[in-house]
Short mmCIF file of C-alpha atoms in Angstrom, two decimals:
data_model
loop_
_atom_site.label_atom_id
_atom_site.label_comp_id
_atom_site.label_asym_id
_atom_site.label_seq_id
_atom_site.Cartn_x
_atom_site.Cartn_y
_atom_site.Cartn_z
CA UNK X 253 106.97 140.70 108.16
CA UNK X 254 103.43 140.31 107.10
CA UNK X 255 100.55 141.51 109.66
CA UNK X 256 96.98 140.78 108.95
CA UNK X 257 94.53 143.30 110.80
CA UNK X 258 90.93 142.62 111.09
CA UNK X 259 90.10 140.59 108.08
CA UNK X 260 86.27 139.75 107.59
CA UNK X 261 84.72 138.14 104.45
CA UNK X 262 80.79 136.73 103.91
CA UNK X 263 79.39 135.41 101.16
CA UNK X 264 76.00 136.18 99.82
CA UNK X 265 73.52 132.63 99.90
CA UNK X 266 71.67 131.90 97.06
CA UNK X 267 69.18 129.37 98.79
CA UNK X 268 69.10 129.79 102.50
CA UNK X 269 65.90 127.41 102.37
CA UNK X 270 68.46 124.60 101.33
CA UNK X 271 70.92 124.50 104.44
CA UNK X 272 71.30 121.53 106.66
CA UNK X 273 70.15 121.79 109.92
CA UNK X 274 74.09 122.02 110.84
CA UNK X 275 74.79 125.02 108.63
CA UNK X 276 71.77 126.41 110.50
CA UNK X 277 73.00 126.51 113.58
CA UNK X 278 76.95 128.44 112.59
CA UNK X 279 76.15 131.67 114.13
CA UNK X 280 78.08 133.30 111.14
CA UNK X 281 74.48 132.90 109.20
CA UNK X 282 72.78 136.22 109.13
CA UNK X 283 69.76 136.54 107.32
CA UNK X 284 70.93 135.83 102.98
CA UNK X 285 74.43 136.42 104.19
CA UNK X 286 77.42 133.69 105.64
CA UNK X 287 80.17 135.42 107.33
CA UNK X 288 82.90 132.63 106.43
CA UNK X 289 85.42 135.14 108.23
CA UNK X 290 84.64 137.77 110.84
CA UNK X 291 87.67 138.81 112.49
CA UNK X 292 91.05 137.57 111.67
CA UNK X 293 94.72 139.33 112.89
CA UNK X 294 97.78 137.63 113.12
CA UNK X 295 101.39 138.53 112.17
CA UNK X 296 104.18 136.20 110.57
CA UNK X 297 107.66 137.40 111.00
CA UNK X 298 110.91 136.90 108.73
CA UNK X 299 112.33 133.45 109.23
CA UNK X 300 108.82 132.16 111.12
CA UNK X 301 106.86 128.94 110.38
CA UNK X 302 103.18 129.65 111.14
CA UNK X 303 100.73 126.99 111.72
CA UNK X 304 97.56 127.93 111.08
CA UNK X 305 94.95 125.75 112.67
CA UNK X 306 91.17 125.32 112.73
CA UNK X 307 88.14 123.05 112.56
CA UNK X 308 86.91 121.79 108.94
CA UNK X 309 85.08 125.19 108.13
CA UNK X 310 86.57 127.27 110.33
CA UNK X 311 87.18 129.89 107.68
CA UNK X 312 91.35 129.38 106.58
CA UNK X 313 90.77 129.08 103.34
CA UNK X 314 89.24 131.87 102.71
CA UNK X 315 91.91 133.34 105.09
CA UNK X 316 94.36 132.51 103.09
CA UNK X 317 92.80 133.10 99.61
CA UNK X 318 92.52 136.65 101.02
CA UNK X 319 95.96 136.84 101.64
CA UNK X 320 96.68 135.88 97.90
CA UNK X 321 93.97 138.32 96.80
CA UNK X 322 92.09 135.32 94.98
CA UNK X 323 88.80 136.59 97.09
CA UNK X 324 88.65 140.85 98.15
CA UNK X 325 87.89 140.96 101.98
CA UNK X 326 84.93 143.01 103.14
CA UNK X 327 87.50 144.69 105.40
CA UNK X 328 90.32 144.33 107.01
CA UNK X 329 94.31 145.10 105.77
CA UNK X 330 97.52 142.91 105.01
CA UNK X 331 100.80 144.47 105.22
CA UNK X 332 104.02 143.04 103.82
CA UNK X 333 106.94 145.40 104.58
CA UNK X 334 104.79 147.88 105.71
CA UNK X 335 102.81 148.14 102.01
CA UNK X 336 99.09 147.45 102.40
CA UNK X 337 99.28 144.49 99.46
CA UNK X 338 95.39 144.41 99.34
CA UNK X 339 95.37 148.14 97.90
CA UNK X 340 97.29 146.56 95.10
CA UNK X 341 96.82 143.42 94.57
CA UNK X 342 99.51 143.05 91.42
CA UNK X 343 101.86 143.87 94.35
CA UNK X 344 100.86 141.36 96.56
CA UNK X 345 101.43 138.31 93.25
CA UNK X 346 104.43 139.84 93.19
CA UNK X 347 104.95 139.38 96.82
CA UNK X 348 103.56 136.39 98.02
CA UNK X 349 103.25 132.77 96.51
CA UNK X 350 100.22 130.70 97.13
CA UNK X 351 99.50 127.07 96.59
CA UNK X 352 95.80 126.42 97.28
CA UNK X 353 93.82 123.26 98.19
CA UNK X 354 93.84 122.30 94.54
CA UNK X 355 97.09 122.18 92.32
CA UNK X 356 95.04 123.38 88.87
CA UNK X 357 97.93 122.07 86.55
CA UNK X 358 97.39 122.07 83.26
CA UNK X 359 97.55 118.39 82.30
CA UNK X 360 98.67 118.74 78.71
CA UNK X 361 101.36 120.57 79.81
CA UNK X 362 104.78 118.82 81.76
CA UNK X 363 105.39 119.41 84.80
CA UNK X 364 108.54 122.16 83.54
CA UNK X 365 106.33 123.88 80.81
CA UNK X 366 103.73 124.34 83.76
CA UNK X 367 106.35 125.94 86.12
CA UNK X 368 108.03 127.83 82.96
CA UNK X 369 104.23 129.44 82.04
CA UNK X 370 103.67 130.65 85.70
CA UNK X 371 107.45 132.29 85.74
CA UNK X 372 106.44 134.30 82.26
CA UNK X 373 103.66 135.62 83.69
CA UNK X 374 105.73 136.57 86.79
CA UNK X 375 108.44 138.13 83.92
CA UNK X 376 111.35 136.18 84.78
CA UNK X 377 114.17 135.86 81.84
CA UNK X 378 114.66 132.42 80.42
CA UNK X 379 117.92 132.04 81.99
CA UNK X 380 117.00 132.58 85.71
CA UNK X 381 113.41 130.10 84.88
CA UNK X 382 115.99 127.64 83.74
CA UNK X 383 118.22 127.95 86.69
CA UNK X 384 115.27 128.00 89.34
CA UNK X 385 113.47 125.33 87.78
CA UNK X 386 116.63 123.20 88.18
CA UNK X 387 117.59 124.34 91.44
CA UNK X 388 113.59 123.43 92.57
CA UNK X 389 113.70 119.82 91.00
CA UNK X 390 116.65 119.29 92.89
CA UNK X 391 115.01 120.38 96.25
CA UNK X 392 111.35 118.54 95.94
CA UNK X 393 113.09 115.71 93.65
CA UNK X 394 111.07 116.40 90.74
CA UNK X 395 113.65 115.33 87.84
CA UNK X 396 112.15 111.75 87.38
CA UNK X 397 108.49 113.43 86.40
CA UNK X 398 109.66 116.42 85.30
CA UNK X 399 109.44 116.51 81.82
CA UNK X 400 106.14 114.18 81.37
CA UNK X 401 102.93 115.55 80.99
CA UNK X 402 101.28 116.35 84.22
CA UNK X 403 98.01 114.66 83.78
CA UNK X 404 99.49 111.37 84.50
CA UNK X 405 100.87 113.21 87.82
CA UNK X 406 100.49 111.03 90.68
CA UNK X 407 99.07 113.32 93.82
CA UNK X 408 102.49 113.95 95.21
CA UNK X 409 103.85 114.71 91.70
CA UNK X 410 100.97 117.40 91.17
CA UNK X 411 101.88 118.95 94.95
CA UNK X 412 105.46 119.54 94.26
CA UNK X 413 104.67 120.76 90.88
CA UNK X 414 102.22 123.24 92.05
CA UNK X 415 104.61 124.08 94.82
CA UNK X 416 107.42 124.80 92.46
CA UNK X 417 104.78 127.21 90.14
CA UNK X 418 104.05 129.22 93.51
CA UNK X 419 107.82 129.80 94.44
CA UNK X 420 109.51 130.11 91.08
CA UNK X 421 109.64 133.76 91.35
CA UNK X 422 111.21 133.86 94.96
CA UNK X 423 108.26 135.89 97.26
CA UNK X 424 109.24 137.63 100.21
CA UNK X 425 105.80 135.83 101.95
CA UNK X 426 104.23 131.90 100.89
CA UNK X 427 101.32 130.63 101.27
CA UNK X 428 100.83 126.92 101.85
CA UNK X 429 96.60 125.53 102.17
CA UNK X 430 97.40 122.04 103.25
CA UNK X 431 100.20 121.38 101.61
CA UNK X 432 101.10 117.65 102.46
CA UNK X 433 97.36 116.44 102.50
CA UNK X 434 96.86 113.27 100.43
CA UNK X 435 100.43 112.59 100.05
CA UNK X 436 102.55 110.00 100.77
CA UNK X 437 104.77 109.85 103.57
CA UNK X 438 108.15 110.58 101.34
CA UNK X 439 106.20 113.29 99.52
CA UNK X 440 105.37 114.58 102.42
CA UNK X 441 108.62 115.01 104.08
CA UNK X 442 110.01 116.42 100.92
CA UNK X 443 107.34 119.07 101.17
CA UNK X 444 108.50 119.06 105.05
CA UNK X 445 112.10 119.66 103.93
CA UNK X 446 111.29 122.35 101.41
CA UNK X 447 109.55 124.36 104.29
CA UNK X 448 112.54 124.26 106.39
CA UNK X 449 114.70 125.37 103.66
CA UNK X 450 112.87 128.87 103.28
CA UNK X 451 112.74 128.87 106.95
CA UNK X 452 116.21 128.93 106.49
CA UNK X 453 116.38 131.57 103.84
CA UNK X 454 114.24 133.53 106.07
CA UNK X 455 110.92 133.62 104.42
CA UNK X 456 108.56 133.89 106.22
CA UNK X 457 106.05 130.42 105.94
CA UNK X 458 102.29 130.52 106.08
CA UNK X 459 100.97 127.02 105.94
CA UNK X 460 97.83 125.53 106.78
CA UNK X 461 97.30 122.02 108.05
CA UNK X 462 95.51 119.09 110.19
CA UNK X 463 98.61 117.64 111.17
CA UNK X 464 99.64 118.62 114.62
CA UNK X 465 102.70 116.34 114.41
CA UNK X 466 103.49 118.83 111.30
CA UNK X 467 103.46 122.00 113.55
CA UNK X 468 105.32 120.48 116.14
CA UNK X 469 108.06 119.66 113.60
CA UNK X 470 108.24 123.39 112.08
CA UNK X 471 106.74 126.15 113.77
CA UNK X 472 107.54 128.53 115.84
CA UNK X 473 103.78 130.14 116.04
CA UNK X 474 100.45 128.62 116.42
CA UNK X 475 97.53 130.57 115.64
CA UNK X 476 93.93 129.31 115.64
CA UNK X 477 90.98 130.49 113.63
CA UNK X 478 87.78 129.06 114.48
CA UNK X 479 84.01 130.23 113.29
CA UNK X 480 85.86 132.86 111.56
CA UNK X 481 87.32 134.60 114.44
CA UNK X 482 91.05 134.08 115.33
CA UNK X 483 90.74 132.72 118.67
CA UNK X 484 94.75 132.05 119.54
CA UNK X 485 97.89 133.73 118.37
CA UNK X 486 101.50 132.73 120.21
CA UNK X 487 104.30 130.70 120.50
CA UNK X 488 104.62 127.08 120.12
CA UNK X 489 105.27 126.79 123.56
CA UNK X 490 102.99 129.01 125.09
CA UNK X 491 100.39 126.93 122.78
CA UNK X 492 101.62 123.61 124.36
CA UNK X 493 101.06 124.90 127.88
CA UNK X 494 97.24 125.64 127.51
CA UNK X 495 97.15 121.40 127.69
CA UNK X 496 99.96 120.33 129.39
CA UNK X 497 102.35 120.13 126.61
CA UNK X 498 99.37 118.53 124.80
CA UNK X 499 98.88 119.78 121.55
CA UNK X 500 95.85 118.32 120.43
CA UNK X 501 94.77 119.19 123.85
CA UNK X 502 95.30 122.58 123.48
CA UNK X 503 93.66 123.13 120.37
CA UNK X 504 90.29 121.81 121.83
CA UNK X 505 91.20 123.93 124.69
CA UNK X 506 90.69 127.01 122.86
CA UNK X 507 87.86 125.48 120.75
CA UNK X 508 85.55 124.07 123.36
CA UNK X 509 84.34 127.79 124.48
CA UNK X 510 82.91 128.19 121.13
CA UNK X 511 81.42 124.29 121.07
CA UNK X 512 80.07 124.34 124.76
CA UNK X 513 78.10 128.18 122.98
CA UNK X 514 76.77 126.05 120.37
CA UNK X 515 75.56 123.35 122.07
CA UNK X 516 73.88 125.45 124.45
CA UNK X 517 71.56 127.30 121.43
CA UNK X 518 70.71 123.22 121.08
#
């Protein structure tokens, strides 16, 4: 079980005068600070797949980076199995597997070597590393490219390798930031099947996406973030019920009040 409570994060602006007119209209802009995440709270239980939705720039990636401890929040807490992992980042990194929006593979290393490197950082023994890589290569269909240098990988190959690297240590929680973006249909289906496998093992999964069909296919729970605030948290069916079973219309119903507020200020 993971519980996120009132996360907030602001960033200092180097030169507010250089902001576009659209950026200046964002209510999160306060003086020389941009409050990317103002107040985000939600929970994800054992074996749940939670779809994190929101418009571009809503604060989803900043939220996920805070959960992974890549960013330190200004306030708020993250509890995993009752422990506030933000107070102990090393504990958080043992418990969490995080896939960011960029794969960040070492190009001169093979796919296998990239995964091995991160496994050693997590303190895994060589025999366990070999076993885990074999298991993940099967699940993610990686055998054909696992021992090639990653600088020559396609987008799908890079993404699969990055996912394997993120979960090599069998984390208690998996966070995926738009894991199927840029993938072809076959690669995307492999990733979705992998998420189903995590779910079957009881591992909570939080993943952000713009593909509502993926949410409908995988998720028990939906959270919508808009302008740095969690606007909706509930079951997939409750989300659908907002607009006569239409995910697209439900999404628009959640963010429409914010859009109206912005338009009223113009």
